[in-house]
C-alpha cells in the first residue's frame, strides 16, 4: 500500500492517473452577521472554479436603524434551511459504486459493482468566526448536521481570511474565460500582498504572507469605516433617500448621492472634475460653507501622515459630520452633497495614508498588489483615491485589486473558496469545534490567528480510486 502522505502529496498536486478526472465540491454557509448565505463551489484540477450556487438573504433591520443581533439570528433560522434546499440540486453528481458478491447462473460467486450517482459535496465549509455569536452558531450547527449526515468533513473558516482571499476566488472563477476573453481575467494575487479590509465590522490593513499568515499592520481603534459611513448617511442623507434604501447598509446610497451617475453604471463619475475631491487639493469646504472635517491625527506639512501608523479612527469623522448636519438643518442639497463627499474624502485619504506608512517598511514594500475587500471596497471614489495616491507617491507599480461588488460584501462564495484552500492544504475541523465571536487572522495575536484555535485537524488524504468521475473522491484515513 502507498504511504498515505505520498498519496496526499500527489492529490494536492492534482497529478496523474488516479485524480485525472477529479474535482472538488464544497457547500458553504455564511451566517456571521445579518446575511444568510449559501454557495456551492467546484474547483477543477486546472485551478478554475465554478460557482453552481451563490445566494444570500439579508435580514431586514431597517426599523432598528442598524444590525440588530436578535433579528439577524431569527432571519438565519428562518432562511438557512430553505437556501440549502435550493442549493442542493445544483451540486454536481458524484458517481458511487456499490460492491456486491452474488452467485451467477453458472453457480460461481462473483464480485460485481453497481454504479449510481448522488448529489453530495466533498466537504462542508462554514464561517466559524469572527461574528455575532448566535448567528455563527446557527451556521455551525447546520453545517455539522449536514457533514455528519453526508459523512463528509467539515471546514470551519475565518471570515476575515475569506475577505482577504476573495481576489483569488475571482481569478479562479474567471480563469475559465481565459481563452475567449483574456482581458477580463483578473490576476491572481500571489503571496505576499497587502489587504485592506473595509467592511461594516472591520477596518484593517493586513500583510498577507501566506494562506494562514496575515500580519495586521493597522486596525481601527474605534468603529469600522462601514459603520461610520452608515451612521453618517443617516445623519446627512435626505429622508426620501433613506426611506427608499433596501437595507440599513447605506453606503451605496451615500455614494450615488455624492457622485450621481449621469451615464451608464459602468462609467464612473469623473472625480477630476470635482476639484476639492482630487486627493491633495488645497481648496477646502471651510472656504465655501464655513465648516470643515479635519483628517484624524493630521499634522500640517507631513503629507497628512500621522504619528499612529498602526491605527485607524473613524468616530471623529462621523461626529464632525453629525455636528455639521445638526447645526445646519436647512442645508441645501448641494451642501449636503459636499458634506458627504468630504466624509468620504477624509476617510479614504486616512486609509491611504496608513498604507503609505506601511509601504515605508522594506519587507512590506516588496508587495506588488493591494487587495481591497469588504463592502466599502465597492466604492468607486475609494478606488480613485487609492490609485491616485499610490501613483503620486511612487507606488504606481502596486496594483490595487478590487473584487466585484457581489464578492466584496459578505457572501458564501468567499467562504467556499477559503474552505477549498484550507482543505487542499489538509485542514479540516473537528465536529466538537465551537463558533468564535472573536478570531484574529494574525499568528502573532493572543489567540494564535487562523490556526491558533482548537479543533483544526491536519489530515492525510487518500484517494478513493473507484470514484473517478466528477464529485466526491476523497476519504480520510487515520
Ligand atoms: P460588509 O460588512 O463587508 O458586508 O460590508 C457592508 C458595509 O459596506 C456597509 O457598512 C455598507 O454601507 C458598506 N458599503 C457597501 N457599499 C458601499 C459603497 N458603495 N460605498 C461605501 N460603503 C459601502
Ligand atoms: Zn464581512
XYZ file of C-alpha atoms and ligand atoms in Angstrom:
502
model
C 0.000 0.000 0.000
C 1.250 3.515 -0.839
C 2.197 5.593 2.214
C -0.643 7.987 2.956
C 1.488 11.125 2.864
C 2.709 10.450 -0.652
C -0.844 9.889 -1.815
C -1.826 13.131 -0.146
C 1.006 14.992 -1.850
C 0.008 13.553 -5.170
C -3.591 14.556 -4.559
C -2.611 18.127 -3.710
C -0.701 18.496 -6.961
C -3.717 17.240 -8.927
C -1.431 14.893 -10.796
C -1.505 11.819 -12.991
C -3.579 8.731 -13.164
C -5.864 8.419 -10.172
C -7.034 12.007 -9.898
C -7.188 12.903 -13.584
C -10.960 13.349 -13.675
C -11.401 14.651 -10.207
C -12.900 17.879 -8.973
C -13.601 19.153 -5.503
C -17.022 20.404 -4.490
C -17.971 22.196 -1.292
C -21.258 23.521 0.037
C -20.580 26.659 2.092
C -22.583 28.508 4.735
C -22.043 32.091 5.933
C -24.075 33.482 8.856
C -21.614 35.702 10.741
C -23.684 38.898 10.615
C -27.045 39.711 9.032
C -26.604 37.868 5.700
C -27.714 34.255 5.448
C -25.621 32.989 2.543
C -25.104 29.621 0.857
C -22.829 28.689 -2.043
C -21.852 25.571 -3.966
C -18.348 25.846 -5.421
C -16.497 23.361 -7.580
C -12.754 23.558 -8.169
C -11.248 21.795 -11.143
C -7.813 20.254 -11.328
C -6.582 23.099 -13.555
C -7.388 25.653 -10.840
C -10.582 27.021 -12.386
C -13.634 27.350 -10.178
C -17.368 27.139 -10.908
C -19.977 28.675 -8.696
C -23.033 26.450 -9.041
C -24.994 28.379 -6.443
C -24.430 31.672 -4.615
C -27.339 33.352 -2.855
C -27.944 35.373 0.245
C -30.861 36.779 2.182
C -30.225 39.868 4.323
C -32.303 40.349 7.446
C -34.457 43.442 7.460
C -33.006 45.691 10.156
C -34.430 48.984 8.894
C -36.717 49.566 11.838
C -33.727 49.245 14.188
C -31.544 51.635 12.153
C -28.630 49.175 12.259
C -27.877 45.468 12.508
C -29.925 44.039 15.385
C -28.477 40.689 16.578
C -31.813 39.066 17.544
C -33.417 39.963 14.225
C -30.349 38.693 12.343
C -30.350 35.428 14.320
C -34.039 34.823 13.647
C -33.525 35.578 9.972
C -30.807 32.883 9.783
C -33.162 30.417 11.471
C -35.947 31.295 9.036
C -33.882 31.218 5.839
C -30.845 28.976 6.099
C -32.546 25.605 5.589
C -34.553 26.937 2.627
C -31.386 28.241 0.934
C -29.655 24.889 1.418
C -32.716 23.195 -0.062
C -32.359 25.416 -3.149
C -28.600 24.837 -3.335
C -28.626 21.039 -3.066
C -29.911 20.258 -6.589
C -27.050 22.327 -8.057
C -24.392 20.067 -6.523
C -22.741 18.153 -9.404
C -23.400 14.433 -9.474
C -20.951 12.074 -7.843
C -20.599 8.594 -9.187
C -20.539 5.938 -6.483
C -20.274 2.162 -6.591
C -21.998 -0.495 -4.537
C -19.889 -3.635 -4.268
C -21.895 -6.859 -4.304
C -20.968 -10.506 -4.100
C -23.565 -12.554 -5.900
C -23.946 -16.050 -7.291
C -24.441 -16.191 -11.040
C -26.365 -18.808 -13.054
C -23.274 -20.978 -13.537
C -23.104 -21.303 -9.755
C -19.935 -19.250 -9.302
C -19.763 -16.384 -6.775
C -18.593 -13.119 -8.336
C -17.817 -9.593 -7.197
C -19.911 -7.048 -9.034
C -20.039 -3.279 -8.908
C -23.273 -1.352 -9.188
C -22.882 2.242 -10.349
C -25.128 5.011 -9.043
C -24.898 8.730 -8.729
C -25.814 11.089 -5.929
C -25.563 14.803 -5.281
C -23.175 15.215 -2.412
C -20.332 17.684 -1.806
C -16.876 16.528 -0.758
C -16.935 18.656 2.355
C -18.924 21.396 4.080
C -17.411 24.827 4.687
C -18.817 27.186 7.294
C -17.861 30.526 8.843
C -16.662 29.691 12.360
C -15.880 33.326 13.307
C -15.475 36.171 13.918
C -19.023 37.498 14.094
C -22.188 37.552 16.161
C -22.266 34.504 18.399
C -25.832 33.317 17.960
C -25.697 33.892 14.210
C -22.458 31.929 13.866
C -23.876 29.063 15.931
C -26.856 28.696 13.586
C -24.471 28.209 10.659
C -22.037 25.978 12.538
C -24.712 23.632 13.859
C -26.386 23.322 10.477
C -23.010 22.648 8.838
C -22.147 19.964 11.388
C -25.514 18.297 10.807
C -25.007 18.225 7.045
C -21.434 16.935 7.332
C -22.482 14.229 9.777
C -25.441 13.130 7.668
C -23.430 13.066 4.430
C -20.412 11.519 6.184
C -18.074 14.178 4.887
C -15.544 16.525 6.537
C -16.258 19.976 7.940
C -14.032 23.029 7.414
C -14.755 25.951 9.779
C -13.110 29.050 8.338
C -12.240 32.592 9.405
C -14.496 35.237 7.846
C -11.711 37.848 7.625
C -9.346 35.387 5.976
C -12.113 34.798 3.433
C -12.345 38.528 2.633
C -8.565 38.587 2.121
C -8.618 35.594 -0.247
C -11.571 36.834 -2.329
C -9.482 38.052 -5.306
C -8.012 34.544 -5.596
C -11.585 33.207 -5.872
C -12.438 35.811 -8.507
C -9.353 34.857 -10.505
C -10.296 31.159 -10.344
C -13.897 31.847 -11.408
C -12.774 33.920 -14.396
C -9.893 31.631 -15.383
C -12.250 29.506 -17.443
C -12.774 32.524 -19.749
C -9.069 32.998 -20.354
C -9.137 31.672 -23.927
C -12.144 33.717 -25.063
C -11.599 36.914 -23.133
C -8.139 37.121 -21.554
C -8.696 40.777 -20.649
C -11.469 40.064 -18.176
C -9.452 37.580 -16.148
C -8.188 39.422 -13.085
C -4.743 38.377 -11.963
C -4.345 36.025 -9.048
C -2.713 37.845 -6.156
C 0.174 35.634 -5.061
C 1.514 35.897 -1.530
C 2.744 38.265 -0.219
C 0.210 41.017 -0.892
C -1.389 43.817 1.088
C -5.037 43.522 2.045
C -7.211 46.437 3.068
C -10.370 45.062 4.713
C -13.012 47.768 4.810
C -16.391 46.486 5.923
C -19.289 47.184 8.262
C -17.476 45.499 11.140
C -13.773 45.860 10.340
C -11.107 48.226 9.091
C -7.747 46.541 8.816
C -4.579 46.768 6.824
C -3.047 43.331 6.556
C 0.203 41.984 5.162
C -0.948 38.664 3.727
C 2.134 36.436 3.548
C 0.506 33.029 3.224
C -2.821 31.197 3.396
C -2.910 31.386 7.212
C -0.312 34.106 7.776
C -1.887 37.569 7.774
C 0.030 40.184 9.789
C -2.231 43.033 10.946
C -0.402 46.310 10.230
C -3.194 48.670 11.256
C -6.584 48.233 12.880
C -9.417 50.537 13.856
C -9.276 51.918 17.375
C -12.984 52.716 17.497
C -15.607 51.936 14.865
C -15.306 50.367 11.421
C -15.357 52.605 8.366
C -18.575 50.977 7.047
C -20.289 51.549 10.397
C -19.284 55.244 10.311
C -20.494 55.539 6.700
C -23.889 54.033 7.592
C -24.277 56.395 10.564
C -23.144 59.438 8.552
C -25.651 58.521 5.838
C -28.447 58.501 8.440
C -27.323 61.945 9.634
C -26.824 63.606 6.250
C -28.899 61.977 3.502
C -32.359 63.375 2.726
C -35.142 61.324 4.344
C -36.575 60.424 0.929
C -33.363 58.536 0.098
C -33.145 56.781 3.466
C -36.767 55.658 3.205
C -36.227 54.028 -0.202
C -32.979 52.265 0.749
C -33.332 48.485 0.599
C -31.307 47.965 3.791
C -29.502 49.753 6.606
C -26.262 49.403 4.641
C -26.492 52.958 3.305
C -23.024 53.014 1.667
C -24.277 52.604 -1.934
C -26.949 55.329 -1.390
C -24.319 57.617 0.109
C -22.005 57.094 -2.845
C -24.647 57.698 -5.502
C -25.878 60.813 -3.664
C -22.304 62.161 -3.539
C -21.441 61.402 -7.139
C -24.618 60.788 -9.150
C -24.043 58.622 -12.220
C -25.084 60.551 -15.297
C -24.264 57.841 -17.780
C -24.349 54.048 -17.652
C -23.345 52.477 -14.372
C -20.179 51.043 -15.885
C -18.747 54.514 -16.410
C -17.511 56.071 -13.195
C -18.005 59.776 -12.477
C -15.041 61.991 -13.429
C -13.694 62.846 -9.971
C -11.095 65.022 -11.696
C -13.964 67.428 -12.453
C -14.748 67.896 -8.747
C -11.640 69.773 -7.783
C -11.736 69.721 -3.984
C -12.160 65.966 -4.132
C -8.998 65.253 -6.040
C -6.605 63.945 -3.374
C -4.205 66.607 -2.176
C -6.243 69.575 -3.470
C -5.791 72.514 -1.129
C -9.236 74.157 -1.629
C -11.396 73.037 1.254
C -15.051 73.263 2.171
C -14.269 75.665 5.019
C -13.858 78.317 2.347
C -17.235 77.572 0.865
C -19.661 76.766 3.690
C -17.768 77.735 6.833
C -17.199 74.238 8.174
C -14.574 71.566 7.644
C -13.780 67.999 8.622
C -10.192 67.599 9.699
C -8.218 64.460 8.957
C -7.589 62.254 12.008
C -4.258 62.907 13.738
C -3.113 65.047 10.856
C -0.150 67.359 11.084
C 0.452 70.016 8.506
C 3.457 69.732 6.247
C 3.888 65.968 6.515
C 1.695 64.818 3.629
C -1.078 64.043 6.088
C 0.811 61.117 7.636
C 0.310 60.758 11.356
C 2.038 59.543 14.458
C -0.218 56.474 14.847
C 0.903 54.257 11.963
C -0.918 51.142 13.205
C -4.286 52.738 13.915
C -7.381 53.890 12.072
C -10.040 56.046 13.651
C -13.414 56.982 12.188
C -15.606 58.066 15.081
C -14.230 61.637 14.931
C -15.119 61.980 11.245
C -18.630 60.655 11.957
C -19.115 63.005 14.934
C -17.945 66.022 12.922
C -20.395 65.172 10.132
C -23.221 64.743 12.655
C -22.422 68.079 14.286
C -22.398 69.887 10.943
C -25.675 68.259 9.869
C -27.321 69.151 13.193
C -26.196 72.778 13.216
C -27.112 73.366 9.566
C -30.574 71.845 9.485
C -31.659 73.799 6.427
C -28.750 72.639 4.301
C -29.435 72.781 0.567
C -28.885 69.598 -1.392
C -25.622 70.926 -2.834
C -24.129 71.455 0.624
C -25.300 68.035 1.784
C -23.629 66.555 -1.257
C -20.454 68.455 -0.408
C -20.558 67.163 3.160
C -20.966 63.550 2.040
C -18.038 63.943 -0.337
C -15.896 65.400 2.431
C -16.724 62.491 4.757
C -15.602 60.085 2.061
C -12.521 62.073 1.030
C -11.185 62.459 4.567
C -11.876 58.785 5.408
C -10.341 57.442 2.220
C -7.264 59.647 2.483
C -6.897 58.436 6.082
C -6.946 54.834 4.816
C -4.428 55.643 2.103
C -2.037 57.414 4.470
C -1.754 54.286 6.640
C -0.968 52.254 3.515
C 1.778 54.712 2.541
C 3.288 54.481 6.038
C 3.215 50.671 5.847
C 4.960 50.742 2.471
C 7.920 52.549 4.028
C 8.847 49.179 5.577
C 11.257 47.233 3.334
C 9.523 43.869 3.718
C 6.056 45.311 3.091
C 7.258 47.326 0.094
C 8.004 44.068 -1.775
C 4.287 43.504 -2.452
C 3.020 44.095 -5.945
C -0.708 44.038 -5.151
C -3.054 45.790 -2.760
C -6.256 43.801 -2.375
C -9.188 45.902 -1.208
C -12.032 43.820 0.190
C -15.178 44.183 2.315
C -18.362 46.054 1.427
C -16.779 49.527 1.273
C -14.377 48.278 -1.426
C -17.185 48.627 -3.952
C -16.977 52.431 -3.611
C -15.633 53.871 -6.879
C -14.344 57.056 -5.263
C -12.238 54.924 -2.883
C -10.730 53.192 -5.930
C -9.899 56.575 -7.428
C -8.328 57.956 -4.221
C -6.232 54.843 -3.598
C -4.954 54.533 -7.146
C -4.200 58.256 -7.455
C -2.343 58.458 -4.154
C -0.342 55.270 -4.748
C 0.801 56.598 -8.126
C 1.580 60.071 -6.749
C 3.795 58.561 -4.071
C 5.821 56.348 -6.398
C 3.854 53.120 -5.892
C 2.186 53.038 -9.279
C 3.599 49.527 -9.819
C 1.425 48.184 -6.955
C -1.813 47.014 -8.491
C -4.930 47.927 -6.498
C -7.203 44.884 -6.856
C -10.920 45.322 -6.163
C -13.128 42.232 -6.338
C -16.531 42.799 -7.997
C -19.074 44.257 -5.503
C -21.049 40.997 -5.179
C -17.921 39.308 -3.785
C -16.880 42.350 -1.704
C -19.780 42.327 0.725
C -20.465 39.244 2.833
C -21.164 36.179 0.699
C -20.774 32.415 0.891
C -18.652 32.098 -2.281
C -15.629 33.573 -0.492
C -16.243 31.192 2.421
C -16.388 28.259 -0.009
C -13.121 29.348 -1.618
C -11.364 29.660 1.752
C -12.636 26.195 2.663
C -11.246 24.929 -0.637
C -7.783 26.394 0.005
C -7.733 25.126 3.623
C -8.972 21.664 2.605
C -6.361 21.379 -0.124
C -3.747 22.313 2.475
C -5.005 19.343 4.532
C -7.070 21.178 7.160
C -10.471 20.123 8.407
C -12.398 20.968 11.555
C -13.428 18.589 14.308
C -17.178 18.363 14.974
C -16.560 19.467 18.570
C -15.305 22.911 17.428
C -17.343 25.896 18.621
C -18.178 29.176 16.892
C -15.863 32.068 17.857
C -17.094 35.635 18.269
C -13.522 36.951 18.082
C -10.849 35.292 16.000
C -7.776 37.059 14.689
C -6.080 36.289 11.398
C -2.659 37.315 12.724
C -0.477 34.437 14.021
C 1.087 36.949 16.469
C -2.291 37.671 18.126
C -3.147 36.262 21.577
C -5.395 33.581 20.070
C -2.698 32.494 17.593
C -4.563 33.591 14.476
C -6.214 31.314 11.917
C -4.513 28.106 13.055
C -4.358 29.096 16.738
C -7.849 27.832 17.513
C -8.610 24.362 18.833
C -10.482 21.998 16.562
C -8.252 22.019 13.494
C -7.353 18.558 12.245
C -4.493 18.075 9.805
C -5.399 15.044 7.766
C -3.687 12.715 5.410
C -5.932 12.312 2.434
C -6.104 9.249 0.300
C -7.843 8.997 -2.998
C -10.645 6.560 -3.461
C -9.681 5.015 -6.794
C -13.192 3.818 -7.501
C -14.842 7.225 -7.706
C -13.292 8.525 -10.888
C -15.968 10.807 -12.201
C -16.802 14.337 -11.073
C -17.765 14.761 -7.465
C -16.617 13.146 -4.246
C -13.339 11.398 -4.429
C -11.562 11.660 -1.148
C -11.878 9.759 2.047
C -9.914 10.189 5.175
C -7.555 7.744 6.750
C -6.131 7.725 10.211
P -19.677 44.007 4.736
O -19.625 44.206 6.245
O -18.371 43.541 4.155
O -20.854 43.195 4.270
O -19.918 45.468 4.109
C -21.052 46.232 4.408
C -20.632 47.672 4.603
O -20.131 48.195 3.360
C -21.801 48.559 4.988
O -21.378 49.423 6.023
C -22.139 49.304 3.717
O -22.762 50.538 3.917
C -20.743 49.454 3.119
N -20.819 49.720 1.678
C -21.355 48.927 0.727
N -21.275 49.526 -0.487
C -20.660 50.730 -0.276
C -20.288 51.813 -1.124
N -20.547 51.792 -2.450
N -19.678 52.875 -0.566
C -19.407 52.929 0.758
N -19.738 51.924 1.620
C -20.348 50.844 1.106
Zn -17.511 40.748 6.165
